[in-house]
Amino acid sequence: MMYTEVMRQNKDFQLCYHRGMSLGTYFVVIYARKNHLPVNRLGITTGKKVGNAVCRSRARRLIRQAWRENELAAPVGLDIVIVARSPLPDMKSTQLSDYLRTKAIPALHRIYAGDYVSEKKREKRGSK
């Protein structure tokens, strides 16, 4: 991965979860937050609900490959955590790559520019 480092610290994951913006779909949930660094940091999470070790490893491989294919289109300077959901190991690798290219990367650009409103915050605004 050319402009991406691997996120390893639990503190960084927690900051993304609690202070970052989220984008959820049927297959993955993406959390993103500005990191003010000249690189992106990518973290991948696969819980036990995804399946056994083989399924979790396949999910991680699918996410890494889809990110490699679309990395150059993403804005630089974000912490990104991609959380796999249980249907992910059953999908084709091109489906996730297409999703990142058409939906997630444009949303990451909006997050980087400060124009993105997550689904949780959108619900809160509607109830007031």
PDB file of C-alpha atoms in Angstrom:
ATOM      1  CA  MET A   1       0.000   0.000   0.000  1.00  0.00           C
ATOM      2  CA  MET A   2       1.629   3.136  -1.264  1.00  0.00           C
ATOM      3  CA  TYR A   3       0.182   5.958   0.871  1.00  0.00           C
ATOM      4  CA  THR A   4      -1.147   3.844   3.713  1.00  0.00           C
ATOM      5  CA  GLU A   5       0.311   2.574   6.952  1.00  0.00           C
ATOM      6  CA  VAL A   6      -1.218  -0.122   9.136  1.00  0.00           C
ATOM      7  CA  MET A   7      -2.990   1.093  12.264  1.00  0.00           C
ATOM      8  CA  ARG A   8      -1.975  -1.055  15.230  1.00  0.00           C
ATOM      9  CA  GLN A   9      -2.650   0.909  18.427  1.00  0.00           C
ATOM     10  CA  ASN A  10      -5.932   0.277  20.227  1.00  0.00           C
ATOM     11  CA  LYS A  11      -6.035   3.980  21.162  1.00  0.00           C
ATOM     12  CA  ASP A  12      -6.154   4.929  17.462  1.00  0.00           C
ATOM     13  CA  PHE A  13      -8.974   2.471  16.785  1.00  0.00           C
ATOM     14  CA  GLN A  14     -10.958   3.848  19.734  1.00  0.00           C
ATOM     15  CA  LEU A  15     -10.496   7.438  18.557  1.00  0.00           C
ATOM     16  CA  CYS A  16     -11.857   6.460  15.141  1.00  0.00           C
ATOM     17  CA  TYR A  17     -14.843   4.692  16.675  1.00  0.00           C
ATOM     18  CA  HIS A  18     -15.782   7.463  19.086  1.00  0.00           C
ATOM     19  CA  ARG A  19     -14.730  10.685  17.337  1.00  0.00           C
ATOM     20  CA  GLY A  20     -14.775   9.698  13.688  1.00  0.00           C
ATOM     21  CA  MET A  21     -17.537   9.673  11.116  1.00  0.00           C
ATOM     22  CA  SER A  22     -19.157   6.385  10.137  1.00  0.00           C
ATOM     23  CA  LEU A  23     -20.455   4.985   6.894  1.00  0.00           C
ATOM     24  CA  GLY A  24     -22.338   1.711   7.182  1.00  0.00           C
ATOM     25  CA  THR A  25     -23.480  -0.811   4.606  1.00  0.00           C
ATOM     26  CA  TYR A  26     -24.608  -4.413   4.555  1.00  0.00           C
ATOM     27  CA  PHE A  27     -21.038  -5.712   4.124  1.00  0.00           C
ATOM     28  CA  VAL A  28     -18.776  -3.282   6.030  1.00  0.00           C
ATOM     29  CA  VAL A  29     -18.784  -0.293   8.352  1.00  0.00           C
ATOM     30  CA  ILE A  30     -16.175   2.372   7.680  1.00  0.00           C
ATOM     31  CA  TYR A  31     -15.023   4.809  10.355  1.00  0.00           C
ATOM     32  CA  ALA A  32     -12.832   7.734   9.306  1.00  0.00           C
ATOM     33  CA  ARG A  33     -11.166  10.604  11.104  1.00  0.00           C
ATOM     34  CA  LYS A  34      -8.543  13.182  10.138  1.00  0.00           C
ATOM     35  CA  ASN A  35      -5.077  12.368  11.455  1.00  0.00           C
ATOM     36  CA  HIS A  36      -3.098  15.432  10.232  1.00  0.00           C
ATOM     37  CA  LEU A  37      -0.325  13.164   8.914  1.00  0.00           C
ATOM     38  CA  PRO A  38       1.021  12.889   5.353  1.00  0.00           C
ATOM     39  CA  VAL A  39      -0.271   9.287   5.120  1.00  0.00           C
ATOM     40  CA  ASN A  40      -3.469   7.352   5.670  1.00  0.00           C
ATOM     41  CA  ARG A  41      -3.613   4.768   8.421  1.00  0.00           C
ATOM     42  CA  LEU A  42      -5.828   1.743   7.780  1.00  0.00           C
ATOM     43  CA  GLY A  43      -7.162  -0.611  10.421  1.00  0.00           C
ATOM     44  CA  ILE A  44      -9.196  -3.720   9.679  1.00  0.00           C
ATOM     45  CA  THR A  45     -11.452  -5.409  12.227  1.00  0.00           C
ATOM     46  CA  THR A  46     -13.159  -8.777  11.837  1.00  0.00           C
ATOM     47  CA  GLY A  47     -15.094 -10.086  14.809  1.00  0.00           C
ATOM     48  CA  LYS A  48     -16.176 -13.613  15.592  1.00  0.00           C
ATOM     49  CA  LYS A  49     -19.627 -12.981  14.141  1.00  0.00           C
ATOM     50  CA  VAL A  50     -18.004 -12.934  10.685  1.00  0.00           C
ATOM     51  CA  GLY A  51     -17.294 -16.660  11.009  1.00  0.00           C
ATOM     52  CA  ASN A  52     -14.442 -19.005  11.750  1.00  0.00           C
ATOM     53  CA  ALA A  53     -10.770 -18.140  11.246  1.00  0.00           C
ATOM     54  CA  VAL A  54     -10.886 -18.971   7.544  1.00  0.00           C
ATOM     55  CA  CYS A  55     -13.813 -16.589   6.951  1.00  0.00           C
ATOM     56  CA  ARG A  56     -12.235 -13.817   9.009  1.00  0.00           C
ATOM     57  CA  SER A  57      -8.965 -14.135   7.100  1.00  0.00           C
ATOM     58  CA  ARG A  58     -10.822 -14.046   3.766  1.00  0.00           C
ATOM     59  CA  ALA A  59     -12.678 -10.924   4.900  1.00  0.00           C
ATOM     60  CA  ARG A  60      -9.384  -9.215   5.788  1.00  0.00           C
ATOM     61  CA  ARG A  61      -7.855 -10.215   2.438  1.00  0.00           C
ATOM     62  CA  LEU A  62     -10.887  -8.868   0.552  1.00  0.00           C
ATOM     63  CA  ILE A  63     -10.696  -5.544   2.397  1.00  0.00           C
ATOM     64  CA  ARG A  64      -6.944  -5.170   1.859  1.00  0.00           C
ATOM     65  CA  GLN A  65      -7.221  -5.957  -1.860  1.00  0.00           C
ATOM     66  CA  ALA A  66     -10.146  -3.579  -2.378  1.00  0.00           C
ATOM     67  CA  TRP A  67      -8.230  -0.830  -0.556  1.00  0.00           C
ATOM     68  CA  ARG A  68      -5.087  -1.435  -2.662  1.00  0.00           C
ATOM     69  CA  GLU A  69      -7.124  -1.057  -5.849  1.00  0.00           C
ATOM     70  CA  ASN A  70      -8.694   2.237  -4.735  1.00  0.00           C
ATOM     71  CA  GLU A  71      -6.012   3.742  -2.522  1.00  0.00           C
ATOM     72  CA  LEU A  72      -4.852   6.360  -5.003  1.00  0.00           C
ATOM     73  CA  ALA A  73      -8.359   7.861  -5.234  1.00  0.00           C
ATOM     74  CA  ALA A  74      -8.654   8.366  -1.461  1.00  0.00           C
ATOM     75  CA  PRO A  75      -7.699  11.622   0.248  1.00  0.00           C
ATOM     76  CA  VAL A  76      -4.450  11.493   2.224  1.00  0.00           C
ATOM     77  CA  GLY A  77      -4.479  12.310   5.929  1.00  0.00           C
ATOM     78  CA  LEU A  78      -7.173  10.047   7.374  1.00  0.00           C
ATOM     79  CA  ASP A  79      -7.368   7.280   9.943  1.00  0.00           C
ATOM     80  CA  ILE A  80      -9.687   4.659   8.453  1.00  0.00           C
ATOM     81  CA  VAL A  81     -11.078   1.604  10.238  1.00  0.00           C
ATOM     82  CA  ILE A  82     -13.013  -0.912   8.171  1.00  0.00           C
ATOM     83  CA  VAL A  83     -15.133  -3.338  10.174  1.00  0.00           C
ATOM     84  CA  ALA A  84     -16.249  -6.494   8.375  1.00  0.00           C
ATOM     85  CA  ARG A  85     -19.802  -7.760   8.742  1.00  0.00           C
ATOM     86  CA  SER A  86     -20.885 -11.384   8.452  1.00  0.00           C
ATOM     87  CA  PRO A  87     -21.926 -11.420   4.734  1.00  0.00           C
ATOM     88  CA  LEU A  88     -18.515 -10.126   3.579  1.00  0.00           C
ATOM     89  CA  PRO A  89     -16.664 -13.459   3.140  1.00  0.00           C
ATOM     90  CA  ASP A  90     -19.339 -14.667   0.707  1.00  0.00           C
ATOM     91  CA  MET A  91     -19.065 -11.762  -1.709  1.00  0.00           C
ATOM     92  CA  LYS A  92     -16.818 -11.386  -4.753  1.00  0.00           C
ATOM     93  CA  SER A  93     -13.727  -9.216  -4.430  1.00  0.00           C
ATOM     94  CA  THR A  94     -14.856  -6.948  -7.259  1.00  0.00           C
ATOM     95  CA  GLN A  95     -18.078  -6.069  -5.440  1.00  0.00           C
ATOM     96  CA  LEU A  96     -16.246  -4.576  -2.474  1.00  0.00           C
ATOM     97  CA  SER A  97     -13.814  -2.770  -4.755  1.00  0.00           C
ATOM     98  CA  ASP A  98     -16.715  -1.282  -6.739  1.00  0.00           C
ATOM     99  CA  TYR A  99     -18.398  -0.176  -3.522  1.00  0.00           C
ATOM    100  CA  LEU A 100     -15.241   1.564  -2.322  1.00  0.00           C
ATOM    101  CA  ARG A 101     -14.778   3.307  -5.667  1.00  0.00           C
ATOM    102  CA  THR A 102     -18.379   4.503  -6.084  1.00  0.00           C
ATOM    103  CA  LYS A 103     -19.596   5.169  -2.526  1.00  0.00           C
ATOM    104  CA  ALA A 104     -16.894   5.041   0.144  1.00  0.00           C
ATOM    105  CA  ILE A 105     -14.101   7.063  -1.491  1.00  0.00           C
ATOM    106  CA  PRO A 106     -16.440   9.998  -2.309  1.00  0.00           C
ATOM    107  CA  ALA A 107     -17.690   9.859   1.299  1.00  0.00           C
ATOM    108  CA  LEU A 108     -14.084   9.912   2.536  1.00  0.00           C
ATOM    109  CA  HIS A 109     -13.485  13.031   0.450  1.00  0.00           C
ATOM    110  CA  ARG A 110     -16.516  14.667   2.104  1.00  0.00           C
ATOM    111  CA  ILE A 111     -15.253  13.630   5.554  1.00  0.00           C
ATOM    112  CA  TYR A 112     -11.842  15.108   4.768  1.00  0.00           C
ATOM    113  CA  ALA A 113     -13.448  18.344   3.562  1.00  0.00           C
ATOM    114  CA  GLY A 114     -15.718  18.494   6.622  1.00  0.00           C
ATOM    115  CA  ASP A 115     -18.962  18.262   4.621  1.00  0.00           C
ATOM    116  CA  TYR A 116     -20.030  14.746   5.644  1.00  0.00           C
ATOM    117  CA  VAL A 117     -22.790  14.135   8.203  1.00  0.00           C
ATOM    118  CA  SER A 118     -22.917  10.589   9.560  1.00  0.00           C
ATOM    119  CA  GLU A 119     -26.157   8.651   9.801  1.00  0.00           C
ATOM    120  CA  LYS A 120     -26.230   8.958  13.627  1.00  0.00           C
ATOM    121  CA  LYS A 121     -25.865  12.738  13.529  1.00  0.00           C
ATOM    122  CA  ARG A 122     -28.415  12.995  10.711  1.00  0.00           C
ATOM    123  CA  GLU A 123     -30.957  11.133  12.891  1.00  0.00           C
ATOM    124  CA  LYS A 124     -30.239  13.443  15.838  1.00  0.00           C
ATOM    125  CA  ARG A 125     -30.749  16.521  13.673  1.00  0.00           C
ATOM    126  CA  GLY A 126     -34.075  15.210  12.398  1.00  0.00           C
ATOM    127  CA  SER A 127     -35.447  14.563  15.895  1.00  0.00           C
ATOM    128  CA  LYS A 128     -34.765  18.121  17.147  1.00  0.00           C
TER     129      LYS A 128
END
